[in-house]
mmCIF file of C-alpha atoms and ligand atoms in Angstrom:
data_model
loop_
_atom_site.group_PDB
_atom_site.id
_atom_site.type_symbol
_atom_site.label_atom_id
_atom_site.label_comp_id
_atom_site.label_asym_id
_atom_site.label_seq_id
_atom_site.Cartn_x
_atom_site.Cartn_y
_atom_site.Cartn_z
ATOM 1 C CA UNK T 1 107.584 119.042 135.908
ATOM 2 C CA UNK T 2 104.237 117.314 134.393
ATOM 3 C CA UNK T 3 102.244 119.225 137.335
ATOM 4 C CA UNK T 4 103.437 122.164 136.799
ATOM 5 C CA UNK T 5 103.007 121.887 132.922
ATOM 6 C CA UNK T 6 100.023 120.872 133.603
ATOM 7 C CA UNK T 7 98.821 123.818 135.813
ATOM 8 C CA UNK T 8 100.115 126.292 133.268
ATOM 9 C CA UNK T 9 98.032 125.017 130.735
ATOM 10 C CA UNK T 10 95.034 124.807 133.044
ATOM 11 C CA UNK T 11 95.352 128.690 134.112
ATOM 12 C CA UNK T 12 96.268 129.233 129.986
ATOM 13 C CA UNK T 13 92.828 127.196 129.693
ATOM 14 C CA UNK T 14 90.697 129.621 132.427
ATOM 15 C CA UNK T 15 92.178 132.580 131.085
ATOM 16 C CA UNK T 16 91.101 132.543 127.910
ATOM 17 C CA UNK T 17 87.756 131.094 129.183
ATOM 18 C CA UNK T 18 87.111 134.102 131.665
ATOM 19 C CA UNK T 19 88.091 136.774 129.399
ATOM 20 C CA UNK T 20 85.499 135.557 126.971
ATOM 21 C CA UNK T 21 83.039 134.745 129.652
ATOM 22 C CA UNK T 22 83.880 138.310 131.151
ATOM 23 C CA UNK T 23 83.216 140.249 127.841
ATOM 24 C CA UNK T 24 79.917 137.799 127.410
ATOM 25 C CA UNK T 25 78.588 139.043 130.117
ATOM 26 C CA UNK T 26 79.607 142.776 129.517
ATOM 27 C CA UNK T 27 77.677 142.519 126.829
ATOM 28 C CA UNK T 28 74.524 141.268 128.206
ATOM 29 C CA UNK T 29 74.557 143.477 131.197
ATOM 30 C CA UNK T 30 74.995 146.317 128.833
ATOM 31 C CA UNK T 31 71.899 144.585 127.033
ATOM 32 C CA UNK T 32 69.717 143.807 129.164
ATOM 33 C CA UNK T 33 69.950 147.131 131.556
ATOM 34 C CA UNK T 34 69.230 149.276 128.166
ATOM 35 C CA UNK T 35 66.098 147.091 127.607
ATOM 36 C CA UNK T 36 65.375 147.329 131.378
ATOM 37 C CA UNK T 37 65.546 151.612 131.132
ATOM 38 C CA UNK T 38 63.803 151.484 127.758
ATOM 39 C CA UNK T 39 60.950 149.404 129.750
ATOM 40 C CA UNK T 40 60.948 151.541 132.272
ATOM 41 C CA UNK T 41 60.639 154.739 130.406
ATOM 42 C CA UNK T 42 57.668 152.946 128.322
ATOM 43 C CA UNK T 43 55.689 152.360 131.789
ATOM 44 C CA UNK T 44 56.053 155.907 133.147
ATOM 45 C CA UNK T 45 54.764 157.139 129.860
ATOM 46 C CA UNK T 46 51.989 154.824 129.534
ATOM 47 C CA UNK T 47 50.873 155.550 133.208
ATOM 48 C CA UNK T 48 51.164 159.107 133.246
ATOM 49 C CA UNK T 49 49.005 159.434 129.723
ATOM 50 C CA UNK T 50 46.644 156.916 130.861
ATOM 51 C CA UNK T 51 45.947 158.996 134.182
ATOM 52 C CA UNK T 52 46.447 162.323 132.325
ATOM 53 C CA UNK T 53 43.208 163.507 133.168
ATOM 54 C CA UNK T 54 43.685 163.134 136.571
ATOM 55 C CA UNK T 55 46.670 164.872 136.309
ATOM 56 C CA UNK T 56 48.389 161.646 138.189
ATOM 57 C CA UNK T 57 52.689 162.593 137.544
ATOM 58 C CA UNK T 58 54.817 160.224 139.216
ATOM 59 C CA UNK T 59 57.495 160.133 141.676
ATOM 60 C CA UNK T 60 60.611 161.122 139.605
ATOM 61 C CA UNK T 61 62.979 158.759 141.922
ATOM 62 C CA UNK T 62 60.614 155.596 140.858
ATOM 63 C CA UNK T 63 62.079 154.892 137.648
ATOM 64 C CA UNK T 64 65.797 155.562 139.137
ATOM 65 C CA UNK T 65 64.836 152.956 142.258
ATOM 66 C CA UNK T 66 63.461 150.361 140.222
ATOM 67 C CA UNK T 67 66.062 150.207 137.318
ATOM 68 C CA UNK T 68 69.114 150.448 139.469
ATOM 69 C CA UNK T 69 67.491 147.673 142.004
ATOM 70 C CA UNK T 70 67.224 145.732 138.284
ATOM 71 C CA UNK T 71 71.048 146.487 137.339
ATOM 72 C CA UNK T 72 71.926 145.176 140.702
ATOM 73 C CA UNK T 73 69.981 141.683 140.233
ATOM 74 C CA UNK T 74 71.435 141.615 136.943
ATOM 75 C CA UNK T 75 75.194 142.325 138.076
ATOM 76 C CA UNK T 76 74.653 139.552 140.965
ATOM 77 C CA UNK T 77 73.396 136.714 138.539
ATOM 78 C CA UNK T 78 75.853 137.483 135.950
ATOM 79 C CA UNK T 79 78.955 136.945 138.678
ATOM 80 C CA UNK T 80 77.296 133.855 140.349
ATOM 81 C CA UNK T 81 77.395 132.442 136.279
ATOM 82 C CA UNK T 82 81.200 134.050 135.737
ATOM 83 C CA UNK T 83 81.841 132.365 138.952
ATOM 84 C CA UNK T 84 80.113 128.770 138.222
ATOM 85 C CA UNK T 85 81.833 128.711 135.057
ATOM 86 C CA UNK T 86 85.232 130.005 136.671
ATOM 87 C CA UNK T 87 84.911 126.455 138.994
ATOM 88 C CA UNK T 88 83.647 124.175 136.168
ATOM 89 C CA UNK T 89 86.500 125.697 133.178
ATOM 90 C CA UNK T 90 89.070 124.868 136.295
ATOM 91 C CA UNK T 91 87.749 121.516 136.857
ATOM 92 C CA UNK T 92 87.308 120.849 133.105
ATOM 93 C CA UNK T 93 90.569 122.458 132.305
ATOM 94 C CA UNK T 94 92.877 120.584 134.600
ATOM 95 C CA UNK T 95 91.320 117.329 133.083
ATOM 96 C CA UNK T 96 91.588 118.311 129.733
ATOM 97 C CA UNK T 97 95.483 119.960 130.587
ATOM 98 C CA UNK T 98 96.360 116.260 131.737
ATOM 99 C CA UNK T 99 94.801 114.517 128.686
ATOM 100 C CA UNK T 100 96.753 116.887 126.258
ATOM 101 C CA UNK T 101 99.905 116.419 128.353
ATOM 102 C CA UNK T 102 99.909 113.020 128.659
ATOM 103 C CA UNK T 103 100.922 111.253 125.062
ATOM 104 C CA UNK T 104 104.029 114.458 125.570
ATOM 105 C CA UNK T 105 104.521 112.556 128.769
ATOM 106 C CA UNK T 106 104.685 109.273 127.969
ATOM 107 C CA UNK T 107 106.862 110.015 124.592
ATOM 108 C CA UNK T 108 109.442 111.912 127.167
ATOM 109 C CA UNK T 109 109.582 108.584 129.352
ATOM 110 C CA UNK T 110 109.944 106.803 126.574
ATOM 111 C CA UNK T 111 112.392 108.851 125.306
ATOM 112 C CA UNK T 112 114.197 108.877 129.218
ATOM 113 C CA UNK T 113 114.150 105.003 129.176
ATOM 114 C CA UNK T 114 115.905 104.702 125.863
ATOM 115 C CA UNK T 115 118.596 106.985 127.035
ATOM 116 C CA UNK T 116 118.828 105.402 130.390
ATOM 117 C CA UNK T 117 118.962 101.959 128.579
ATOM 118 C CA UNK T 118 121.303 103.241 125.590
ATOM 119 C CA UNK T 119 123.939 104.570 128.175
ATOM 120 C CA UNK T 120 123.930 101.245 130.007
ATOM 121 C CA UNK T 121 124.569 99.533 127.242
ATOM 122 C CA UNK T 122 126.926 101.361 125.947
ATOM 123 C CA UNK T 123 128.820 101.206 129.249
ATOM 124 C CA UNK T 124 129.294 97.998 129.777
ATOM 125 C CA UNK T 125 131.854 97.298 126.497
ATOM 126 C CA UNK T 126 133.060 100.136 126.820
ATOM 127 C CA UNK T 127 134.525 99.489 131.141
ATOM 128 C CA UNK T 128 135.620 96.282 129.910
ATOM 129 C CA UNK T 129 137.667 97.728 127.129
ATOM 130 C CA UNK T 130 139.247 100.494 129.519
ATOM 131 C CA UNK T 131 139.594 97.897 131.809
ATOM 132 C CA UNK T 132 141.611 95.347 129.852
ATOM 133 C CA UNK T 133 143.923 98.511 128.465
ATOM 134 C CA UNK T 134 144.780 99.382 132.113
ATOM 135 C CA UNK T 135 145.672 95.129 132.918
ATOM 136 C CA UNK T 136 147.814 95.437 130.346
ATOM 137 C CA UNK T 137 149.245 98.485 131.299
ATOM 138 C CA UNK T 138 150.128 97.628 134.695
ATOM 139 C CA UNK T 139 151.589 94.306 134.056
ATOM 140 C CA UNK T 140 155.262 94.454 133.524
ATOM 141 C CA UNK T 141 156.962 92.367 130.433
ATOM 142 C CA UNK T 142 154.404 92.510 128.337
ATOM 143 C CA UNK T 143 154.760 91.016 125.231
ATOM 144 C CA UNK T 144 154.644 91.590 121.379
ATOM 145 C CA UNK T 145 152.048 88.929 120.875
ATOM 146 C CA UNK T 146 149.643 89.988 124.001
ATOM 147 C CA UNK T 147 149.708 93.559 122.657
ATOM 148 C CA UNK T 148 148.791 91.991 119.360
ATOM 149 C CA UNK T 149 146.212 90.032 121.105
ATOM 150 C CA UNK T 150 144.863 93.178 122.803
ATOM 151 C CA UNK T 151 144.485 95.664 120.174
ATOM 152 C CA UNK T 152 142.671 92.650 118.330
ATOM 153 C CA UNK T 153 140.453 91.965 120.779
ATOM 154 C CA UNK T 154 139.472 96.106 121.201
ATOM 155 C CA UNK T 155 139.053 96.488 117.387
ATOM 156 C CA UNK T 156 136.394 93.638 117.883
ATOM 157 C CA UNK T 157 135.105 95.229 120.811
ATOM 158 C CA UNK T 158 135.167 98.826 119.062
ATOM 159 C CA UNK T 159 133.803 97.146 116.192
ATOM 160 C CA UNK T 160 130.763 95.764 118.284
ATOM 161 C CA UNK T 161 130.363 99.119 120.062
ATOM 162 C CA UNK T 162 129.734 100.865 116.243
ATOM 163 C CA UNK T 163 127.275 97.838 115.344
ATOM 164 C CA UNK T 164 125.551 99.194 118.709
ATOM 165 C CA UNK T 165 125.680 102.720 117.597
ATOM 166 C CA UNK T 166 124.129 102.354 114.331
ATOM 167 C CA UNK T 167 121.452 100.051 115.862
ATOM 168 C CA UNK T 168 120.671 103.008 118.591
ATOM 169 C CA UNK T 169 120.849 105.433 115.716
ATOM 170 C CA UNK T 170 117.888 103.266 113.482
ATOM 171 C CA UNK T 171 115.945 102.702 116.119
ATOM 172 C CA UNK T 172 116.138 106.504 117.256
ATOM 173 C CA UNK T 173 115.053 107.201 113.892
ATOM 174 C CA UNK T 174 112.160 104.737 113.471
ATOM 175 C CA UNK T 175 110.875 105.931 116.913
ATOM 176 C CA UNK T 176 110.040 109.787 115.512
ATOM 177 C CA UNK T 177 106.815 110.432 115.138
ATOM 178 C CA UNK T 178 106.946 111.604 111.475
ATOM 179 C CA UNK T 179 109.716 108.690 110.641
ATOM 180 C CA UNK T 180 108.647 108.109 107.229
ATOM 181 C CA UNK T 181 107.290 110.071 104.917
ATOM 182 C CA UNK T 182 107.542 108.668 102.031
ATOM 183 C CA UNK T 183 105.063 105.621 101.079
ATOM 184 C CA UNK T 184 104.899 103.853 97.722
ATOM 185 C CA UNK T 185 103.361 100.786 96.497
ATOM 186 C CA UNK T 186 105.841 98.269 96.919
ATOM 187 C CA UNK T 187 106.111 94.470 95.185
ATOM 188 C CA UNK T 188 106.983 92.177 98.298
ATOM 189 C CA UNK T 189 108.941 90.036 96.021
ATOM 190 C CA UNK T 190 111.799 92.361 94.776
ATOM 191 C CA UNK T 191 112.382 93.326 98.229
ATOM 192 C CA UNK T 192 112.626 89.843 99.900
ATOM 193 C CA UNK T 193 114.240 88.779 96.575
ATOM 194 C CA UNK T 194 117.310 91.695 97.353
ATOM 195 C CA UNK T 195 117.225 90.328 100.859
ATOM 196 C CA UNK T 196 117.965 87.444 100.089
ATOM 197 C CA UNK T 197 120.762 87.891 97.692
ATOM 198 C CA UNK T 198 122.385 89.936 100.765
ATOM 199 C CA UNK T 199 122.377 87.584 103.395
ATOM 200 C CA UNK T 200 123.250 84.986 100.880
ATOM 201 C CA UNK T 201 126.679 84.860 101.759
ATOM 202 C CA UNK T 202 126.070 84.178 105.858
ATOM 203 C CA UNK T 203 123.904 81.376 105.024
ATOM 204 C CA UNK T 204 126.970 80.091 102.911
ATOM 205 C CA UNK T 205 129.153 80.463 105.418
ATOM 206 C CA UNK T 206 126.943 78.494 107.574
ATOM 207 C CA UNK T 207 126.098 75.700 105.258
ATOM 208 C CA UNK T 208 122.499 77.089 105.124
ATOM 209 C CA UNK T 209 120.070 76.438 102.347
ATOM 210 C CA UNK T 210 117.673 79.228 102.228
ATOM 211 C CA UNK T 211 113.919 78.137 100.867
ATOM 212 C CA UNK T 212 112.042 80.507 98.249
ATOM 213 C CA UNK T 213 108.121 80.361 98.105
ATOM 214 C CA UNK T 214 108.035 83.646 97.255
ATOM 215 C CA UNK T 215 104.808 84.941 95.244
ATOM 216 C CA UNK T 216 104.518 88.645 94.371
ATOM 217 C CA UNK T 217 102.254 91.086 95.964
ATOM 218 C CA UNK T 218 101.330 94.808 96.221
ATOM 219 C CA UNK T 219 101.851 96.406 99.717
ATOM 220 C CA UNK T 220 101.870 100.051 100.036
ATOM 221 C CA UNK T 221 105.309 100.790 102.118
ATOM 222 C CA UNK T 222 108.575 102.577 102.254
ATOM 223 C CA UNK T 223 111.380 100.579 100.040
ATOM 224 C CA UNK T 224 114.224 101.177 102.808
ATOM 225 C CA UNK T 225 112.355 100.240 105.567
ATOM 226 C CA UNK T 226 110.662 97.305 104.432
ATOM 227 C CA UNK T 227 113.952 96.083 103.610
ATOM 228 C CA UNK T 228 115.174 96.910 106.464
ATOM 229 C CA UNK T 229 112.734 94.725 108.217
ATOM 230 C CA UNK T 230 113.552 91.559 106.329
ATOM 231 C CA UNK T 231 116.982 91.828 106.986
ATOM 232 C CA UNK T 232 116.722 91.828 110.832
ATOM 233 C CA UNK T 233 114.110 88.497 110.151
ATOM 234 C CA UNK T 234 116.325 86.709 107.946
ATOM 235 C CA UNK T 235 119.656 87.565 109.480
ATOM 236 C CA UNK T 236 118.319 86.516 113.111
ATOM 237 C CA UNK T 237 117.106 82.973 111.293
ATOM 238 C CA UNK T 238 120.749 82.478 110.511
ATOM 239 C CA UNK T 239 121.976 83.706 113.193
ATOM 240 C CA UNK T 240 119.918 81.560 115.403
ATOM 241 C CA UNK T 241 120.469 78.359 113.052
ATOM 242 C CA UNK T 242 123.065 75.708 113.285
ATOM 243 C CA UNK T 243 121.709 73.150 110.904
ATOM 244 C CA UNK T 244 119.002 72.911 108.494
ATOM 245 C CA UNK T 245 117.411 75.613 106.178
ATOM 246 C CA UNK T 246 115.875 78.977 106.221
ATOM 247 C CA UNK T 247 112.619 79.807 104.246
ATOM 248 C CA UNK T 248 111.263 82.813 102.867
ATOM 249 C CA UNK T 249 107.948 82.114 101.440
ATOM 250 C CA UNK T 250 104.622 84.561 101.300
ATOM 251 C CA UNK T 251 100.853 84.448 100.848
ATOM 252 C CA UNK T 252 97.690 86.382 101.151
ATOM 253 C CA UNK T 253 94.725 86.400 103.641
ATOM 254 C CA UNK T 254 91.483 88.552 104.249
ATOM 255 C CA UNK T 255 93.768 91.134 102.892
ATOM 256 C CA UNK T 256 96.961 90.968 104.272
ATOM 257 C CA UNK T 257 100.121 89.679 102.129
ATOM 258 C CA UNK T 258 101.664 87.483 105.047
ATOM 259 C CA UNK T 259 105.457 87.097 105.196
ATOM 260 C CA UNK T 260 106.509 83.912 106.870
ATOM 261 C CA UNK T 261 110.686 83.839 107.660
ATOM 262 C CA UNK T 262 110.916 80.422 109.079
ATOM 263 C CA UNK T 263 114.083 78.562 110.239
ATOM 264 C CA UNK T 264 114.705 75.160 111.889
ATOM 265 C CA UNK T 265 117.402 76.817 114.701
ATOM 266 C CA UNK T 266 117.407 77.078 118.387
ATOM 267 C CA UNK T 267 113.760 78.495 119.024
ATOM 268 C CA UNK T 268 112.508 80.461 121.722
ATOM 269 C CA UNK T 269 110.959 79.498 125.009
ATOM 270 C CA UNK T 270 107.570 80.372 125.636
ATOM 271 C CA UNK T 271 108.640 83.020 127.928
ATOM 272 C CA UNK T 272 110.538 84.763 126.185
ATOM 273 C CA UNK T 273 108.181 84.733 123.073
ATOM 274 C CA UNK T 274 106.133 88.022 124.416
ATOM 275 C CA UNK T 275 109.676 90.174 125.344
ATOM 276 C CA UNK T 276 111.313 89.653 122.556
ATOM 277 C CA UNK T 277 110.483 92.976 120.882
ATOM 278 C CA UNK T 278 111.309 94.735 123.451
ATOM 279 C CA UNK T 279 114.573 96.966 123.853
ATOM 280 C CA UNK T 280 117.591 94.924 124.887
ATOM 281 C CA UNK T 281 115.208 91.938 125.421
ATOM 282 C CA UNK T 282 118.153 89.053 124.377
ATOM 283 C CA UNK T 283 116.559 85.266 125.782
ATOM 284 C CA UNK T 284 118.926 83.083 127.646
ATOM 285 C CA UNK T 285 119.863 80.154 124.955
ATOM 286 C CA UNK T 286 121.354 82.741 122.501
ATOM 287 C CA UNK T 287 123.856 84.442 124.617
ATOM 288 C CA UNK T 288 124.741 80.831 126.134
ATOM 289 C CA UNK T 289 123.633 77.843 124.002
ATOM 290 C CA UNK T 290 124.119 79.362 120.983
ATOM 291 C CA UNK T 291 126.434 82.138 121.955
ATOM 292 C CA UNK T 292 125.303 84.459 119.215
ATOM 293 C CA UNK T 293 126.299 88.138 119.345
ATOM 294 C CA UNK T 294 123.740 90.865 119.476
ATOM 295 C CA UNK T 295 122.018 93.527 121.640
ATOM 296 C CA UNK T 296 118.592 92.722 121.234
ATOM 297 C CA UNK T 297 117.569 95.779 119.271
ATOM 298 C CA UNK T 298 117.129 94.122 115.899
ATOM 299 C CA UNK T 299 113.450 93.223 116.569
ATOM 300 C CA UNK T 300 112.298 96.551 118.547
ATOM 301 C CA UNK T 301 113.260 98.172 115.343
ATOM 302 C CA UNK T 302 111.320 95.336 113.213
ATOM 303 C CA UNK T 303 108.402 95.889 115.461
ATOM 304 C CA UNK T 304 108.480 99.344 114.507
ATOM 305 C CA UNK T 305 108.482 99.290 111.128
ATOM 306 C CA UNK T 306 105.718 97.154 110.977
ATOM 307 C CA UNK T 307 103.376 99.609 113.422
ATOM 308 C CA UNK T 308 104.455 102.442 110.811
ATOM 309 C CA UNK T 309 102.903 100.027 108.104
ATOM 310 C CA UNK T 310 100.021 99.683 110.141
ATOM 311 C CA UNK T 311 101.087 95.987 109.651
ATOM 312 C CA UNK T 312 101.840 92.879 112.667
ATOM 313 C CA UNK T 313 104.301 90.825 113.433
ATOM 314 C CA UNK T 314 103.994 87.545 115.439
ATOM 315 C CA UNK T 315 106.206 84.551 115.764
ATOM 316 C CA UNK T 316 105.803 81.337 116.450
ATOM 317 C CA UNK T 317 108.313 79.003 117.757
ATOM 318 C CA UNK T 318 109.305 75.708 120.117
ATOM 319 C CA UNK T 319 112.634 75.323 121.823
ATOM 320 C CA UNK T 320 115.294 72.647 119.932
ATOM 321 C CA UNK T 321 112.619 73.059 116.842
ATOM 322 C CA UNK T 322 112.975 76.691 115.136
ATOM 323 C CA UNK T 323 110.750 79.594 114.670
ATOM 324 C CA UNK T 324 108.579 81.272 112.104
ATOM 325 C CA UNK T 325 108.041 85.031 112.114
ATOM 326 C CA UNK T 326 105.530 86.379 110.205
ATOM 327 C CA UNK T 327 104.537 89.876 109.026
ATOM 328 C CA UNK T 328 101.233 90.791 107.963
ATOM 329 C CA UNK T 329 101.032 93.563 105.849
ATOM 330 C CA UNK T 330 98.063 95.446 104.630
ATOM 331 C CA UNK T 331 97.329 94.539 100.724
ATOM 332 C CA UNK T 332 97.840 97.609 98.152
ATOM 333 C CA UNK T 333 94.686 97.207 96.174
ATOM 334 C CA UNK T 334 95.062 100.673 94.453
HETATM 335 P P1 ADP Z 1 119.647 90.195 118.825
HETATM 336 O O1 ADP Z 1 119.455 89.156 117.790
HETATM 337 O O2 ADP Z 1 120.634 91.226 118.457
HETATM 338 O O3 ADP Z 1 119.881 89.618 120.174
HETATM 339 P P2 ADP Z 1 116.866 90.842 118.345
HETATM 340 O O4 ADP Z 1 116.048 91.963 118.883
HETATM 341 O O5 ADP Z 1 116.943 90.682 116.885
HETATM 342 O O6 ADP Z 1 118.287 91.008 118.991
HETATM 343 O O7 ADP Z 1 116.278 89.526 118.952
HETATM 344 C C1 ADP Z 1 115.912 89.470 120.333
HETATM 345 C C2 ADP Z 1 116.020 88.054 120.837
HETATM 346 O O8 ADP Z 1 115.017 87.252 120.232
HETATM 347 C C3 ADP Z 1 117.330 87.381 120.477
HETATM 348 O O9 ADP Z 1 118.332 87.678 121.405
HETATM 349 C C4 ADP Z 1 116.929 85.924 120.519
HETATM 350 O O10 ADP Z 1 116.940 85.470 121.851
HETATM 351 C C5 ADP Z 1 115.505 85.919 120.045
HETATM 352 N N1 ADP Z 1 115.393 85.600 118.603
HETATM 353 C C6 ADP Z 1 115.145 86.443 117.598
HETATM 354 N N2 ADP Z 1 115.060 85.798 116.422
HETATM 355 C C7 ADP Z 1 115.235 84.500 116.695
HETATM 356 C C8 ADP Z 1 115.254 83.302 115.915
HETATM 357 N N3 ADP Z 1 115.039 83.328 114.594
HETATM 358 N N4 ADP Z 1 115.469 82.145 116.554
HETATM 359 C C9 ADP Z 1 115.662 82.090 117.892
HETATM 360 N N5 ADP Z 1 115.662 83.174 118.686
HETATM 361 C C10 ADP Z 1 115.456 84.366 118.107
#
């Protein structure tokens, strides 16, 4: 399919080139034979006055031999260009075709991988739902309390599977080339402030303290997203945190306003460090040692965000110890 888009545009390419090459040299055939006749005319007039008294008149075919002869010459040199050009555009044109073609190509991979990978995911929950409906099914004697059990354990499931969805469904968006519009100068504090009031109650739940060192700066951002961002950071710190305390704090450097989300939980090996923000990238501890549900989307879509803020995100971390994530975003000096 690339190839032959790409040939298209290559023969779209030459024939706009050798139309306007064609006329070109229409033009200065057309030019150039007038001035060769008008020469031509000027000779036999100047040789017949300047022999006049001799009475010296030409051959009438001379002027006819030598201009056509002239036309001809012309004709041939103007072709071998047309022709030179005709190789070069093609050669030039099927380079440039694949250059143009290529970001179109890679978004349409892109875009093929994410389905691929969406589907797959979405699969999987969904054969182990059917397949736990049809157990039940075909066992006889079924009882009141494993029906219970069942449609409990596929309203989690179904639960989990809209969790996915909407995850798919931000990322999708996030991923479109023209995903926000909207940019604002933004004070870092109210947002992480509002963050932090939401995810409030997990930490609770999980006898969390969370840590403010939070300073105010000027970043210039979308609201939604931004928030967005700090949510996936903050939430994954609980998430990934049995004991001790989350901290929020921020700072600024050779201007950046840094945003450090730092939390004393599992950590993250060191190979897992550079696949984390990738799609569906989930390491090994938290689906067994810490057993912490989640489809490894969150920080593909934080990663995201932060390349539409023409911002960076790293993270530091050591196994048993916890990690700090930090986002550096480009200071609002305006
Ligand atoms: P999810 O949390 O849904 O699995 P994410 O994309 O947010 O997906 O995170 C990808 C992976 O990165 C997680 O599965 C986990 O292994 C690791 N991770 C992210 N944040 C932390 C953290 N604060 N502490 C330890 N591991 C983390």
């Amino acid at each position: 399919m690339f190839r032959n888009a790409r040939i298209k545009l290559t023969l779209w390419y030459l024939l706009i080139i050798m139309l306007v090459s064609f006329l070109f040299s229409i033009g200065v055939y057309k030019i150039l034979t007038r001035e060769v006749e008008r020469f031509a005319r000027i000779q036999r007039f100047r040789i017949e006055r300047g022999f006049g008294e001799n009475h010296v008149i030409l051959p009438p075919n001379l002027d006819s031999d030598f201009v056509s002869e002239t036309k001809a010459r012309i004709a041939a040199t103007l072709s071998t260009i047309d022709f030179v050009i005709l190789i070069i555009s093609g050669a030039l044109g099927y380079f440039l075709a694949g250059k143009t073609l290529l970001p179109i190509k890679s978004m349409l991979d892109e875009q093929n991988r994410f389905i691929t990978d969406a589907s797959h995911e979405l699969r999987t929950p969904l054969t182990a739902l059917k397949s736990s409906m049809e157990v039940f099914l075909r066992a006889k004697n079924s009882s009141i309390s494993e029906a219970n059990l069942l449609v409990k354990e596929s309203i989690e499931e179904v639960d989990h599977l809209t969790s996915l969805s909407n995850a798919l469904l931000q990322l999708s968006q996030y991923q479109k080339p023209d995903s926000i519009v909207k940019m604002d100068t933004i004070s870092i504090a109210e947002i992480l402030k509002e963050v932090v009031i939401k995810l409030s109650p997990l930490a609770k739940e999980k006898k969390l303290i969370i840590n403010k060192d939070i300073k105010d700066f000027q970043v210039r951002g979308n609201k939604l997203s931004l928030s967005d961002l700090f949510v996936i950071l903050l939430d994954n710190a609980i998430k990934y945190t049995k004991k001790g305390s989350v901290a929020v704090s921020t700072e600024t450097k050779d201007g950046f306003v840094n945003i450090l989300v730092k939390d004393t939980g599992i950590g993250i090996a060191e190979k897992d460090t550079s696949h984390i923000f990738d799609r569906f990238y989930r390491a090994d501890e938290s689906r067994s040692e810490a057993n912490v549900f989640g489809y490894g989307l969150g920080l593909s879509i934080a990663k995201r965000i932060v390349d539409i803020h023409r911002g960076k995100i790293s993270v530091e971390s050591k196994v048993g110890e916890g990690s700090t994530f930090m986002v550096s975003l480009p200071s609002d000096f305006s």
